[in-house]
PDB file of C-alpha atoms in Angstrom:
ATOM      1  CA  MET A 265     -37.787   5.129  -8.900  1.00 58.00           C
ATOM      2  CA  THR A 266     -36.348   7.818  -6.600  1.00 67.00           C
ATOM      3  CA  LEU A 267     -32.833   7.224  -5.289  1.00 77.00           C
ATOM      4  CA  SER A 268     -32.551   6.872  -1.518  1.00 84.00           C
ATOM      5  CA  SER A 269     -29.915   8.980   0.203  1.00 88.00           C
ATOM      6  CA  GLY A 270     -27.820   5.858   0.858  1.00 91.00           C
ATOM      7  CA  ALA A 271     -27.982   4.705  -2.768  1.00 90.00           C
ATOM      8  CA  LEU A 272     -27.137   8.210  -3.972  1.00 92.00           C
ATOM      9  CA  LEU A 273     -24.111   8.464  -1.667  1.00 95.00           C
ATOM     10  CA  LEU A 274     -22.822   5.069  -2.809  1.00 95.00           C
ATOM     11  CA  THR A 275     -23.319   6.036  -6.457  1.00 93.00           C
ATOM     12  CA  LEU A 276     -21.520   9.359  -6.006  1.00 93.00           C
ATOM     13  CA  ALA A 277     -18.678   7.705  -4.084  1.00 95.00           C
ATOM     14  CA  ALA A 278     -18.275   4.944  -6.683  1.00 95.00           C
ATOM     15  CA  SER A 279     -18.348   7.431  -9.567  1.00 92.00           C
ATOM     16  CA  THR A 280     -15.761   9.652  -7.868  1.00 93.00           C
ATOM     17  CA  ALA A 281     -13.515   6.646  -7.255  1.00 94.00           C
ATOM     18  CA  TRP A 282     -13.828   5.668 -10.935  1.00 91.00           C
ATOM     19  CA  GLY A 283     -12.761   9.215 -11.840  1.00 88.00           C
ATOM     20  CA  GLY A 284      -9.693   8.932  -9.617  1.00 90.00           C
ATOM     21  CA  PHE A 285      -8.906   5.529 -11.095  1.00 89.00           C
ATOM     22  CA  ASP A 286      -9.141   6.872 -14.659  1.00 86.00           C
ATOM     23  CA  ALA A 287      -6.736   9.724 -13.851  1.00 85.00           C
ATOM     24  CA  THR A 288      -4.108   7.613 -12.069  1.00 88.00           C
ATOM     25  CA  ARG A 289      -4.370   4.856 -14.677  1.00 86.00           C
ATOM     26  CA  LYS A 290      -3.671   7.464 -17.367  1.00 83.00           C
ATOM     27  CA  LEU A 291      -0.560   8.501 -15.446  1.00 84.00           C
ATOM     28  CA  LEU A 292       0.534   4.846 -15.294  1.00 84.00           C
ATOM     29  CA  THR A 293       0.215   4.466 -19.068  1.00 81.00           C
ATOM     30  CA  ARG A 294       3.008   7.039 -19.410  1.00 79.00           C
ATOM     31  CA  THR A 295       5.475   4.540 -17.921  1.00 76.00           C
ATOM     32  CA  PRO A 296       7.774   3.543 -20.828  1.00 77.00           C
ATOM     33  CA  GLY A 297       7.149   0.039 -22.143  1.00 75.00           C
ATOM     34  CA  THR A 298       3.738  -0.328 -20.511  1.00 76.00           C
ATOM     35  CA  GLY A 299       1.245  -2.358 -22.553  1.00 82.00           C
ATOM     36  CA  ALA A 300      -2.470  -1.608 -22.169  1.00 84.00           C
ATOM     37  CA  LEU A 301      -3.411  -5.295 -21.875  1.00 89.00           C
ATOM     38  CA  ALA A 302      -0.679  -5.989 -19.310  1.00 89.00           C
ATOM     39  CA  LEU A 303      -1.799  -2.974 -17.293  1.00 89.00           C
ATOM     40  CA  ALA A 304      -5.419  -4.176 -17.321  1.00 91.00           C
ATOM     41  CA  ALA A 305      -4.351  -7.628 -16.064  1.00 92.00           C
ATOM     42  CA  LEU A 306      -2.151  -6.196 -13.319  1.00 92.00           C
ATOM     43  CA  LEU A 307      -4.848  -3.784 -12.150  1.00 92.00           C
ATOM     44  CA  ALA A 308      -7.442  -6.570 -12.003  1.00 94.00           C
ATOM     45  CA  LEU A 309      -5.277  -8.987 -10.013  1.00 95.00           C
ATOM     46  CA  GLY A 310      -3.829  -6.201  -7.872  1.00 95.00           C
ATOM     47  CA  GLN A 311      -7.272  -5.527  -6.404  1.00 96.00           C
ATOM     48  CA  LEU A 312      -7.434  -9.025  -4.895  1.00 97.00           C
ATOM     49  CA  PRO A 313      -5.724  -8.165  -1.557  1.00 96.00           C
ATOM     50  CA  PHE A 314      -8.339  -5.453  -0.949  1.00 97.00           C
ATOM     51  CA  PHE A 315     -11.207  -7.767  -1.833  1.00 97.00           C
ATOM     52  CA  LEU A 316      -9.836 -10.678   0.217  1.00 95.00           C
ATOM     53  CA  LEU A 317      -9.708  -8.405   3.267  1.00 95.00           C
ATOM     54  CA  TRP A 318     -13.303  -7.405   2.529  1.00 95.00           C
ATOM     55  CA  LEU A 319     -14.207 -11.079   2.182  1.00 93.00           C
ATOM     56  CA  ALA A 320     -12.772 -11.791   5.635  1.00 91.00           C
ATOM     57  CA  LEU A 321     -15.242  -9.422   7.305  1.00 90.00           C
ATOM     58  CA  PRO A 322     -18.277 -11.000   9.027  1.00 84.00           C
ATOM     59  CA  GLY A 323     -20.899 -12.132   6.508  1.00 76.00           C
ATOM     60  CA  GLY A 324     -18.667 -11.571   3.498  1.00 69.00           C
ATOM     61  CA  ALA A 325     -17.707 -15.163   2.701  1.00 75.00           C
ATOM     62  CA  ARG A 326     -21.103 -16.817   2.209  1.00 80.00           C
ATOM     63  CA  LEU A 327     -20.939 -19.348  -0.629  1.00 81.00           C
ATOM     64  CA  PRO A 328     -23.211 -18.492  -3.575  1.00 85.00           C
ATOM     65  CA  GLY A 329     -25.727 -20.925  -5.051  1.00 85.00           C
ATOM     66  CA  LEU A 330     -25.434 -22.603  -8.451  1.00 90.00           C
ATOM     67  CA  ALA A 331     -27.576 -19.869 -10.018  1.00 94.00           C
ATOM     68  CA  TYR A 332     -24.652 -17.499  -9.462  1.00 96.00           C
ATOM     69  CA  ALA A 333     -22.350 -19.166 -11.998  1.00 95.00           C
ATOM     70  CA  PRO A 334     -23.989 -18.054 -15.291  1.00 96.00           C
ATOM     71  CA  GLU A 335     -24.453 -14.498 -14.001  1.00 97.00           C
ATOM     72  CA  ALA A 336     -20.809 -14.271 -12.913  1.00 96.00           C
ATOM     73  CA  LEU A 337     -19.624 -15.696 -16.242  1.00 97.00           C
ATOM     74  CA  GLY A 338     -21.759 -13.121 -18.033  1.00 96.00           C
ATOM     75  CA  SER A 339     -20.273 -10.283 -15.989  1.00 96.00           C
ATOM     76  CA  ILE A 340     -16.690 -11.426 -16.560  1.00 97.00           C
ATOM     77  CA  GLY A 341     -17.249 -12.249 -20.230  1.00 96.00           C
ATOM     78  CA  PHE A 342     -19.010  -9.038 -21.214  1.00 96.00           C
ATOM     79  CA  ASN A 343     -16.561  -6.806 -19.335  1.00 94.00           C
ATOM     80  CA  LEU A 344     -13.557  -8.724 -20.664  1.00 94.00           C
ATOM     81  CA  VAL A 345     -14.609  -8.668 -24.316  1.00 94.00           C
ATOM     82  CA  GLY A 346     -15.638  -5.021 -23.911  1.00 91.00           C
ATOM     83  CA  THR A 347     -12.168  -4.155 -22.630  1.00 90.00           C
ATOM     84  CA  LEU A 348     -10.477  -5.996 -25.513  1.00 89.00           C
ATOM     85  CA  LEU A 349     -12.707  -4.201 -28.033  1.00 90.00           C
ATOM     86  CA  PHE A 350     -11.961  -0.862 -26.349  1.00 86.00           C
ATOM     87  CA  LEU A 351      -8.219  -1.420 -26.727  1.00 83.00           C
ATOM     88  CA  GLN A 352      -8.695  -2.489 -30.343  1.00 85.00           C
ATOM     89  CA  ALA A 353     -10.892   0.546 -31.065  1.00 82.00           C
ATOM     90  CA  VAL A 354      -8.364   3.107 -29.832  1.00 75.00           C
ATOM     91  CA  ARG A 355      -5.607   1.328 -31.775  1.00 77.00           C
ATOM     92  CA  THR A 356      -7.693   1.235 -34.966  1.00 77.00           C
ATOM     93  CA  SER A 357      -9.129   4.766 -35.208  1.00 71.00           C
ATOM     94  CA  PRO A 358      -8.491   8.300 -33.885  1.00 71.00           C
ATOM     95  CA  LEU A 359      -9.763   9.018 -30.366  1.00 65.00           C
ATOM     96  CA  SER A 360     -12.119  11.683 -31.744  1.00 62.00           C
ATOM     97  CA  HIS A 361     -13.903   8.947 -33.721  1.00 66.00           C
ATOM     98  CA  THR A 362     -14.055   6.415 -30.893  1.00 71.00           C
ATOM     99  CA  ILE A 363     -14.374   7.887 -27.373  1.00 74.00           C
ATOM    100  CA  PRO A 364     -17.604   9.871 -28.082  1.00 74.00           C
ATOM    101  CA  PHE A 365     -19.476   6.635 -28.809  1.00 78.00           C
ATOM    102  CA  LEU A 366     -18.645   5.293 -25.352  1.00 81.00           C
ATOM    103  CA  SER A 367     -21.161   7.861 -24.096  1.00 82.00           C
ATOM    104  CA  PHE A 368     -23.989   5.640 -25.335  1.00 86.00           C
ATOM    105  CA  SER A 369     -23.475   3.119 -22.530  1.00 89.00           C
ATOM    106  CA  PRO A 370     -26.375   4.581 -20.451  1.00 89.00           C
ATOM    107  CA  VAL A 371     -28.678   4.309 -23.489  1.00 90.00           C
ATOM    108  CA  PHE A 372     -27.876   0.616 -23.833  1.00 91.00           C
ATOM    109  CA  SER A 373     -28.357   0.267 -20.068  1.00 92.00           C
ATOM    110  CA  VAL A 374     -31.893   1.680 -20.310  1.00 92.00           C
ATOM    111  CA  LEU A 375     -32.861  -0.701 -23.125  1.00 92.00           C
ATOM    112  CA  LEU A 376     -31.165  -3.837 -21.813  1.00 94.00           C
ATOM    113  CA  SER A 377     -32.057  -3.432 -18.135  1.00 94.00           C
ATOM    114  CA  ALA A 378     -35.707  -3.150 -19.170  1.00 93.00           C
ATOM    115  CA  LEU A 379     -35.367  -6.571 -20.812  1.00 94.00           C
ATOM    116  CA  LEU A 380     -33.066  -8.328 -18.345  1.00 96.00           C
ATOM    117  CA  LEU A 381     -33.988  -6.696 -15.028  1.00 95.00           C
ATOM    118  CA  ALA A 382     -37.484  -5.311 -15.671  1.00 93.00           C
ATOM    119  CA  GLU A 383     -36.126  -1.865 -14.734  1.00 92.00           C
ATOM    120  CA  LEU A 384     -37.376   1.300 -16.407  1.00 88.00           C
ATOM    121  CA  PRO A 385     -36.711   4.874 -15.241  1.00 89.00           C
ATOM    122  CA  GLY A 386     -39.519   7.426 -15.084  1.00 89.00           C
ATOM    123  CA  PRO A 387     -40.075  10.008 -17.872  1.00 89.00           C
ATOM    124  CA  LEU A 388     -38.056  12.767 -16.163  1.00 90.00           C
ATOM    125  CA  GLN A 389     -35.237  10.344 -15.394  1.00 89.00           C
ATOM    126  CA  LEU A 390     -35.188   9.159 -19.008  1.00 90.00           C
ATOM    127  CA  ALA A 391     -34.926  12.789 -20.119  1.00 91.00           C
ATOM    128  CA  GLY A 392     -32.072  13.244 -17.650  1.00 89.00           C
ATOM    129  CA  VAL A 393     -30.243  10.201 -19.004  1.00 90.00           C
ATOM    130  CA  GLY A 394     -30.676  11.650 -22.494  1.00 89.00           C
ATOM    131  CA  LEU A 395     -29.140  14.993 -21.459  1.00 89.00           C
ATOM    132  CA  ILE A 396     -26.218  13.258 -19.763  1.00 86.00           C
ATOM    133  CA  VAL A 397     -25.541  11.149 -22.861  1.00 85.00           C
ATOM    134  CA  LEU A 398     -25.777  14.216 -25.120  1.00 85.00           C
ATOM    135  CA  GLY A 399     -23.485  16.240 -22.859  1.00 83.00           C
ATOM    136  CA  ALA A 400     -20.920  13.439 -22.604  1.00 80.00           C
ATOM    137  CA  PHE A 401     -21.031  12.961 -26.374  1.00 79.00           C
ATOM    138  CA  LEU A 402     -20.485  16.689 -27.028  1.00 78.00           C
ATOM    139  CA  LEU A 403     -17.734  16.844 -24.409  1.00 73.00           C
ATOM    140  CA  ASN A 404     -15.719  14.223 -26.275  1.00 68.00           C
ATOM    141  CA  LEU A 405     -16.241  15.613 -29.768  1.00 69.00           C
ATOM    142  CA  ALA A 406     -13.327  17.222 -31.549  1.00 66.00           C
ATOM    143  CA  PRO A 407     -14.027  20.858 -32.606  1.00 67.00           C
ATOM    144  CA  GLU A 408     -14.003  19.912 -36.295  1.00 64.00           C
ATOM    145  CA  ASP A 409     -16.605  17.194 -35.668  1.00 62.00           C
ATOM    146  CA  LEU A 410     -18.799  19.681 -33.821  1.00 61.00           C
ATOM    147  CA  ALA A 411     -18.721  21.939 -36.877  1.00 60.00           C
ATOM    148  CA  LEU A 412     -19.594  19.024 -39.172  1.00 62.00           C
ATOM    149  CA  PRO A 413     -21.536  16.431 -37.117  1.00 59.00           C
ATOM    150  CA  SER A 414     -22.389  14.486 -40.274  1.00 61.00           C
ATOM    151  CA  ARG A 415     -18.693  13.681 -40.655  1.00 59.00           C
ATOM    152  CA  LEU A 416     -18.665  11.895 -37.313  1.00 56.00           C
ATOM    153  CA  LEU A 417     -21.831   9.963 -38.141  1.00 59.00           C
ATOM    154  CA  ARG A 418     -20.374   8.954 -41.494  1.00 59.00           C
ATOM    155  CA  GLY A 419     -17.387   7.720 -39.522  1.00 55.00           C
ATOM    156  CA  LEU A 420     -19.566   4.910 -38.198  1.00 57.00           C
ATOM    157  CA  THR A 421     -19.347   3.327 -41.629  1.00 59.00           C
ATOM    158  CA  ARG A 422     -15.801   4.522 -42.424  1.00 62.00           C
ATOM    159  CA  GLU A 423     -14.063   4.008 -39.095  1.00 66.00           C
ATOM    160  CA  ARG A 424     -13.977   0.463 -37.767  1.00 76.00           C
ATOM    161  CA  GLY A 425     -12.973   1.839 -34.382  1.00 78.00           C
ATOM    162  CA  SER A 426     -16.265   3.747 -34.069  1.00 78.00           C
ATOM    163  CA  LEU A 427     -18.287   0.550 -34.383  1.00 84.00           C
ATOM    164  CA  LEU A 428     -15.937  -1.250 -32.005  1.00 87.00           C
ATOM    165  CA  MET A 429     -16.476   1.475 -29.404  1.00 83.00           C
ATOM    166  CA  LEU A 430     -20.250   1.256 -29.786  1.00 87.00           C
ATOM    167  CA  ALA A 431     -19.922  -2.481 -29.191  1.00 92.00           C
ATOM    168  CA  THR A 432     -17.774  -1.708 -26.135  1.00 91.00           C
ATOM    169  CA  ALA A 433     -20.496   0.557 -24.726  1.00 90.00           C
ATOM    170  CA  LEU A 434     -23.048  -2.216 -25.281  1.00 94.00           C
ATOM    171  CA  LEU A 435     -20.903  -4.899 -23.624  1.00 96.00           C
ATOM    172  CA  TRP A 436     -19.991  -2.748 -20.619  1.00 93.00           C
ATOM    173  CA  ALA A 437     -23.687  -1.974 -20.120  1.00 94.00           C
ATOM    174  CA  LEU A 438     -24.371  -5.715 -20.147  1.00 96.00           C
ATOM    175  CA  GLY A 439     -21.513  -6.245 -17.695  1.00 96.00           C
ATOM    176  CA  ALA A 440     -23.129  -3.931 -15.132  1.00 96.00           C
ATOM    177  CA  ILE A 441     -26.510  -5.617 -15.639  1.00 97.00           C
ATOM    178  CA  PHE A 442     -25.019  -9.062 -15.044  1.00 97.00           C
ATOM    179  CA  ASP A 443     -23.203  -7.718 -11.988  1.00 97.00           C
ATOM    180  CA  LYS A 444     -26.584  -6.792 -10.546  1.00 97.00           C
ATOM    181  CA  ARG A 445     -28.054 -10.179 -11.479  1.00 97.00           C
ATOM    182  CA  ALA A 446     -25.059 -11.930  -9.883  1.00 97.00           C
ATOM    183  CA  LEU A 447     -25.515  -9.964  -6.659  1.00 96.00           C
ATOM    184  CA  ARG A 448     -28.899 -11.636  -6.193  1.00 95.00           C
ATOM    185  CA  HIS A 449     -27.000 -14.867  -5.513  1.00 95.00           C
ATOM    186  CA  ALA A 450     -23.702 -13.763  -3.922  1.00 94.00           C
ATOM    187  CA  THR A 451     -22.359 -11.182  -1.519  1.00 94.00           C
ATOM    188  CA  ALA A 452     -20.537  -8.188  -2.977  1.00 96.00           C
ATOM    189  CA  PRO A 453     -17.065  -9.261  -1.717  1.00 95.00           C
ATOM    190  CA  VAL A 454     -17.478 -12.784  -3.129  1.00 95.00           C
ATOM    191  CA  HIS A 455     -18.448 -11.377  -6.518  1.00 97.00           C
ATOM    192  CA  ALA A 456     -15.592  -8.851  -6.402  1.00 97.00           C
ATOM    193  CA  VAL A 457     -13.047 -11.644  -5.832  1.00 97.00           C
ATOM    194  CA  VAL A 458     -14.538 -13.858  -8.565  1.00 97.00           C
ATOM    195  CA  VAL A 459     -14.582 -11.046 -11.140  1.00 97.00           C
ATOM    196  CA  ALA A 460     -11.039  -9.887 -10.352  1.00 97.00           C
ATOM    197  CA  LEU A 461      -9.711 -13.449 -10.598  1.00 96.00           C
ATOM    198  CA  GLY A 462     -11.629 -14.314 -13.753  1.00 96.00           C
ATOM    199  CA  PHE A 463     -10.771 -11.061 -15.494  1.00 95.00           C
ATOM    200  CA  GLY A 464      -7.120 -10.939 -14.457  1.00 95.00           C
ATOM    201  CA  LEU A 465      -6.254 -14.599 -15.064  1.00 96.00           C
ATOM    202  CA  THR A 466      -7.895 -14.561 -18.497  1.00 95.00           C
ATOM    203  CA  LEU A 467      -5.870 -11.504 -19.500  1.00 94.00           C
ATOM    204  CA  LEU A 468      -2.706 -13.155 -18.168  1.00 94.00           C
ATOM    205  CA  GLY A 469      -3.514 -16.134 -20.388  1.00 94.00           C
ATOM    206  CA  VAL A 470      -3.864 -13.851 -23.403  1.00 92.00           C
ATOM    207  CA  LEU A 471      -0.511 -12.214 -22.601  1.00 92.00           C
ATOM    208  CA  TRP A 472       1.125 -15.644 -22.216  1.00 94.00           C
ATOM    209  CA  VAL A 473      -0.217 -16.837 -25.583  1.00 94.00           C
ATOM    210  CA  ARG A 474       1.098 -13.644 -27.207  1.00 91.00           C
ATOM    211  CA  GLY A 475       4.455 -13.928 -25.453  1.00 90.00           C
ATOM    212  CA  GLU A 476       3.936 -10.505 -23.845  1.00 87.00           C
ATOM    213  CA  LEU A 477       4.220 -11.317 -20.126  1.00 86.00           C
ATOM    214  CA  SER A 478       7.373  -9.167 -19.986  1.00 86.00           C
ATOM    215  CA  GLN A 479       5.142  -6.103 -20.403  1.00 85.00           C
ATOM    216  CA  LEU A 480       4.082  -6.530 -16.763  1.00 83.00           C
ATOM    217  CA  ARG A 481       7.523  -5.422 -15.531  1.00 83.00           C
ATOM    218  CA  PRO A 482       7.597  -1.692 -16.427  1.00 80.00           C
ATOM    219  CA  VAL A 483       4.472  -0.813 -14.401  1.00 75.00           C
ATOM    220  CA  ARG A 484       6.092  -2.160 -11.222  1.00 74.00           C
ATOM    221  CA  ARG A 485       8.753   0.559 -11.484  1.00 77.00           C
ATOM    222  CA  SER A 486       6.170   3.037 -10.148  1.00 80.00           C
ATOM    223  CA  PRO A 487       5.022   1.265  -6.951  1.00 85.00           C
ATOM    224  CA  GLY A 488       3.575   4.365  -5.299  1.00 90.00           C
ATOM    225  CA  LEU A 489       1.425   5.348  -8.266  1.00 90.00           C
ATOM    226  CA  LEU A 490       0.459   1.709  -8.814  1.00 91.00           C
ATOM    227  CA  GLY A 491      -0.670   1.413  -5.187  1.00 94.00           C
ATOM    228  CA  VAL A 492      -2.830   4.546  -5.408  1.00 95.00           C
ATOM    229  CA  THR A 493      -4.342   3.334  -8.681  1.00 93.00           C
ATOM    230  CA  LEU A 494      -5.160  -0.066  -7.189  1.00 96.00           C
ATOM    231  CA  ALA A 495      -6.781   1.586  -4.158  1.00 96.00           C
ATOM    232  CA  PHE A 496      -8.965   3.708  -6.445  1.00 96.00           C
ATOM    233  CA  ALA A 497      -9.819   0.655  -8.568  1.00 95.00           C
ATOM    234  CA  ALA A 498     -10.808  -1.493  -5.592  1.00 97.00           C
ATOM    235  CA  ALA A 499     -12.846   1.321  -4.037  1.00 97.00           C
ATOM    236  CA  ALA A 500     -14.617   2.011  -7.331  1.00 96.00           C
ATOM    237  CA  GLN A 501     -15.482  -1.632  -7.970  1.00 97.00           C
ATOM    238  CA  GLY A 502     -16.463  -2.341  -4.381  1.00 97.00           C
ATOM    239  CA  LEU A 503     -18.679   0.732  -4.036  1.00 97.00           C
ATOM    240  CA  GLN A 504     -20.290  -0.010  -7.404  1.00 97.00           C
ATOM    241  CA  LEU A 505     -21.191  -3.523  -6.268  1.00 97.00           C
ATOM    242  CA  LEU A 506     -22.723  -2.097  -3.083  1.00 96.00           C
ATOM    243  CA  ALA A 507     -24.679   0.525  -5.033  1.00 96.00           C
ATOM    244  CA  LEU A 508     -26.093  -1.600  -7.864  1.00 96.00           C
ATOM    245  CA  PRO A 509     -28.662  -3.559  -5.804  1.00 95.00           C
ATOM    246  CA  GLN A 510     -30.090  -0.230  -4.584  1.00 94.00           C
ATOM    247  CA  VAL A 511     -30.318   1.764  -7.823  1.00 94.00           C
ATOM    248  CA  LEU A 512     -31.485   1.273 -11.410  1.00 93.00           C
ATOM    249  CA  VAL A 513     -28.514   0.226 -13.534  1.00 94.00           C
ATOM    250  CA  SER A 514     -29.325   2.851 -16.172  1.00 91.00           C
ATOM    251  CA  LEU A 515     -29.366   5.663 -13.593  1.00 90.00           C
ATOM    252  CA  PHE A 516     -26.124   4.419 -12.041  1.00 92.00           C
ATOM    253  CA  GLU A 517     -24.440   4.313 -15.451  1.00 90.00           C
ATOM    254  CA  ALA A 518     -25.704   7.801 -16.340  1.00 89.00           C
ATOM    255  CA  LEU A 519     -24.508   9.366 -13.082  1.00 89.00           C
ATOM    256  CA  LYS A 520     -21.207   7.489 -13.308  1.00 89.00           C
ATOM    257  CA  ARG A 521     -20.689   8.749 -16.856  1.00 85.00           C
ATOM    258  CA  CYS A 522     -21.529  12.339 -15.870  1.00 86.00           C
ATOM    259  CA  ILE A 523     -19.256  12.455 -12.832  1.00 86.00           C
ATOM    260  CA  GLY A 524     -16.509  10.629 -14.704  1.00 81.00           C
ATOM    261  CA  MET A 525     -16.586  13.117 -17.576  1.00 80.00           C
ATOM    262  CA  ALA A 526     -16.638  16.109 -15.217  1.00 82.00           C
ATOM    263  CA  LEU A 527     -13.687  14.733 -13.247  1.00 83.00           C
ATOM    264  CA  ALA A 528     -11.844  13.977 -16.487  1.00 78.00           C
ATOM    265  CA  LEU A 529     -12.228  17.658 -17.386  1.00 80.00           C
ATOM    266  CA  VAL A 530     -10.812  18.773 -14.022  1.00 82.00           C
ATOM    267  CA  ASN A 531      -8.052  16.152 -13.871  1.00 76.00           C
ATOM    268  CA  GLY A 532      -7.134  16.748 -17.504  1.00 76.00           C
ATOM    269  CA  ALA A 533      -6.536  20.429 -16.808  1.00 79.00           C
ATOM    270  CA  TRP A 534      -4.781  19.818 -13.483  1.00 80.00           C
ATOM    271  CA  LEU A 535      -2.614  16.777 -14.231  1.00 75.00           C
ATOM    272  CA  PHE A 536      -2.110  16.901 -17.992  1.00 72.00           C
ATOM    273  CA  GLY A 537      -2.445  20.590 -18.927  1.00 79.00           C
ATOM    274  CA  GLU A 538      -5.450  19.965 -21.179  1.00 77.00           C
ATOM    275  CA  PRO A 539      -7.396  23.133 -22.139  1.00 80.00           C
ATOM    276  CA  VAL A 540     -10.829  23.875 -20.638  1.00 78.00           C
ATOM    277  CA  THR A 541     -12.945  25.420 -23.393  1.00 81.00           C
ATOM    278  CA  ALA A 542     -16.389  27.024 -23.460  1.00 82.00           C
ATOM    279  CA  ARG A 543     -17.668  23.972 -25.361  1.00 78.00           C
ATOM    280  CA  LYS A 544     -16.475  21.626 -22.626  1.00 81.00           C
ATOM    281  CA  LEU A 545     -18.060  23.776 -19.913  1.00 85.00           C
ATOM    282  CA  ALA A 546     -21.357  23.926 -21.822  1.00 85.00           C
ATOM    283  CA  ALA A 547     -21.357  20.143 -22.275  1.00 82.00           C
ATOM    284  CA  THR A 548     -20.667  19.681 -18.555  1.00 84.00           C
ATOM    285  CA  ALA A 549     -23.547  22.037 -17.703  1.00 87.00           C
ATOM    286  CA  LEU A 550     -25.807  19.973 -19.957  1.00 85.00           C
ATOM    287  CA  MET A 551     -24.832  16.840 -18.047  1.00 84.00           C
ATOM    288  CA  GLY A 552     -25.483  18.677 -14.790  1.00 86.00           C
ATOM    289  CA  ALA A 553     -29.010  19.497 -15.954  1.00 88.00           C
ATOM    290  CA  GLY A 554     -29.444  15.810 -16.728  1.00 87.00           C
ATOM    291  CA  VAL A 555     -28.394  14.891 -13.195  1.00 84.00           C
ATOM    292  CA  VAL A 556     -31.044  17.237 -11.772  1.00 82.00           C
ATOM    293  CA  LEU A 557     -33.708  15.394 -13.793  1.00 85.00           C
ATOM    294  CA  VAL A 558     -32.353  11.968 -12.848  1.00 83.00           C
ATOM    295  CA  LEU A 559     -32.601  12.892  -9.168  1.00 79.00           C
ATOM    296  CA  ALA A 560     -36.029  14.528  -9.507  1.00 62.00           C
TER     297      ALA A 560
END
C-alpha cells in the first residue's frame, strides 16, 4: 500500500506533534512534586476543551453505533494499561534497559494488524519498518550495551523493567489498532472525547484510591508550559485519529517512531543539553533509510 499525499502529510504532522508533546511533557516533569500518574491524568483531561470544540464542528457529533463500544474499550484499556506498565518499567529498571525495547512497537503493529485488520505492508515497506526499528533500538542503547549487546539481551531475563517495556510496546500497538477499528463506527472527534474521558477519569480514580490527588497541584504552577503541552497533545491525538483510517497502522507507527526519535535527538540537544554522538547520528540515518523504503 502506497501512502497518499494526504495520508503522508497527516502522518508527518501527527508525528511532529507527538515529538513536541514529548519534549514539553519532559519539561513539565521537572516541576517539583509532579507525579507521573497525576501528570498523565491531567494531560488526558486537559485535552477535552480542544476535542469538545472539534466535536462542535459540523458532522463531528454523530452518535456511534453499538459496535463502537468494545473497540473504544479496547483502545482505552490497552493504552491505559500500557501507560501504567511504562511508568512501572522506568521505576523498576534503568532507562538503558527499558526504553530501547519500546522501539519494538512497530514490529508488534505489523504482526497484530495482520491479524486484527488484515493489513500487511509490502516487502520493501517491511524492510523499511525493520530498519526504523533497528535504528530506534540502537539510538536508545547505552554505549556499554552497544559494546556488549548480549548484556542487554540477558537483561530481558534479569531486568523486570525490560519485560514490562516490551509489554508496553505490545499494548500501545494494540491501542492504535483498536483506535482504527473504533473509527469505523465513530467520527474522530467523538472517539477523541471518549478516549480522553475514559483515560483521564480512570487515572483520577487510581490517584484517589492511592490518596495522591494532591500531586495534581504542582503542575498547575506552570500554566504557560501546561497550555503548550496540552495543545501539542490534542494536535497529536487528533491528527493521529485523522491519519489512521488512511494508512496502515504498522507504517504509521514506524514513521511516528522514526520522527519521534529524530526530534528527541534535536530537542534533547537544544532543550536539555544532551550530547549528539556519531552513534546517534548513524542510528538516525538508519531510520531515515527505513523511511525511504516505507514510502517507496
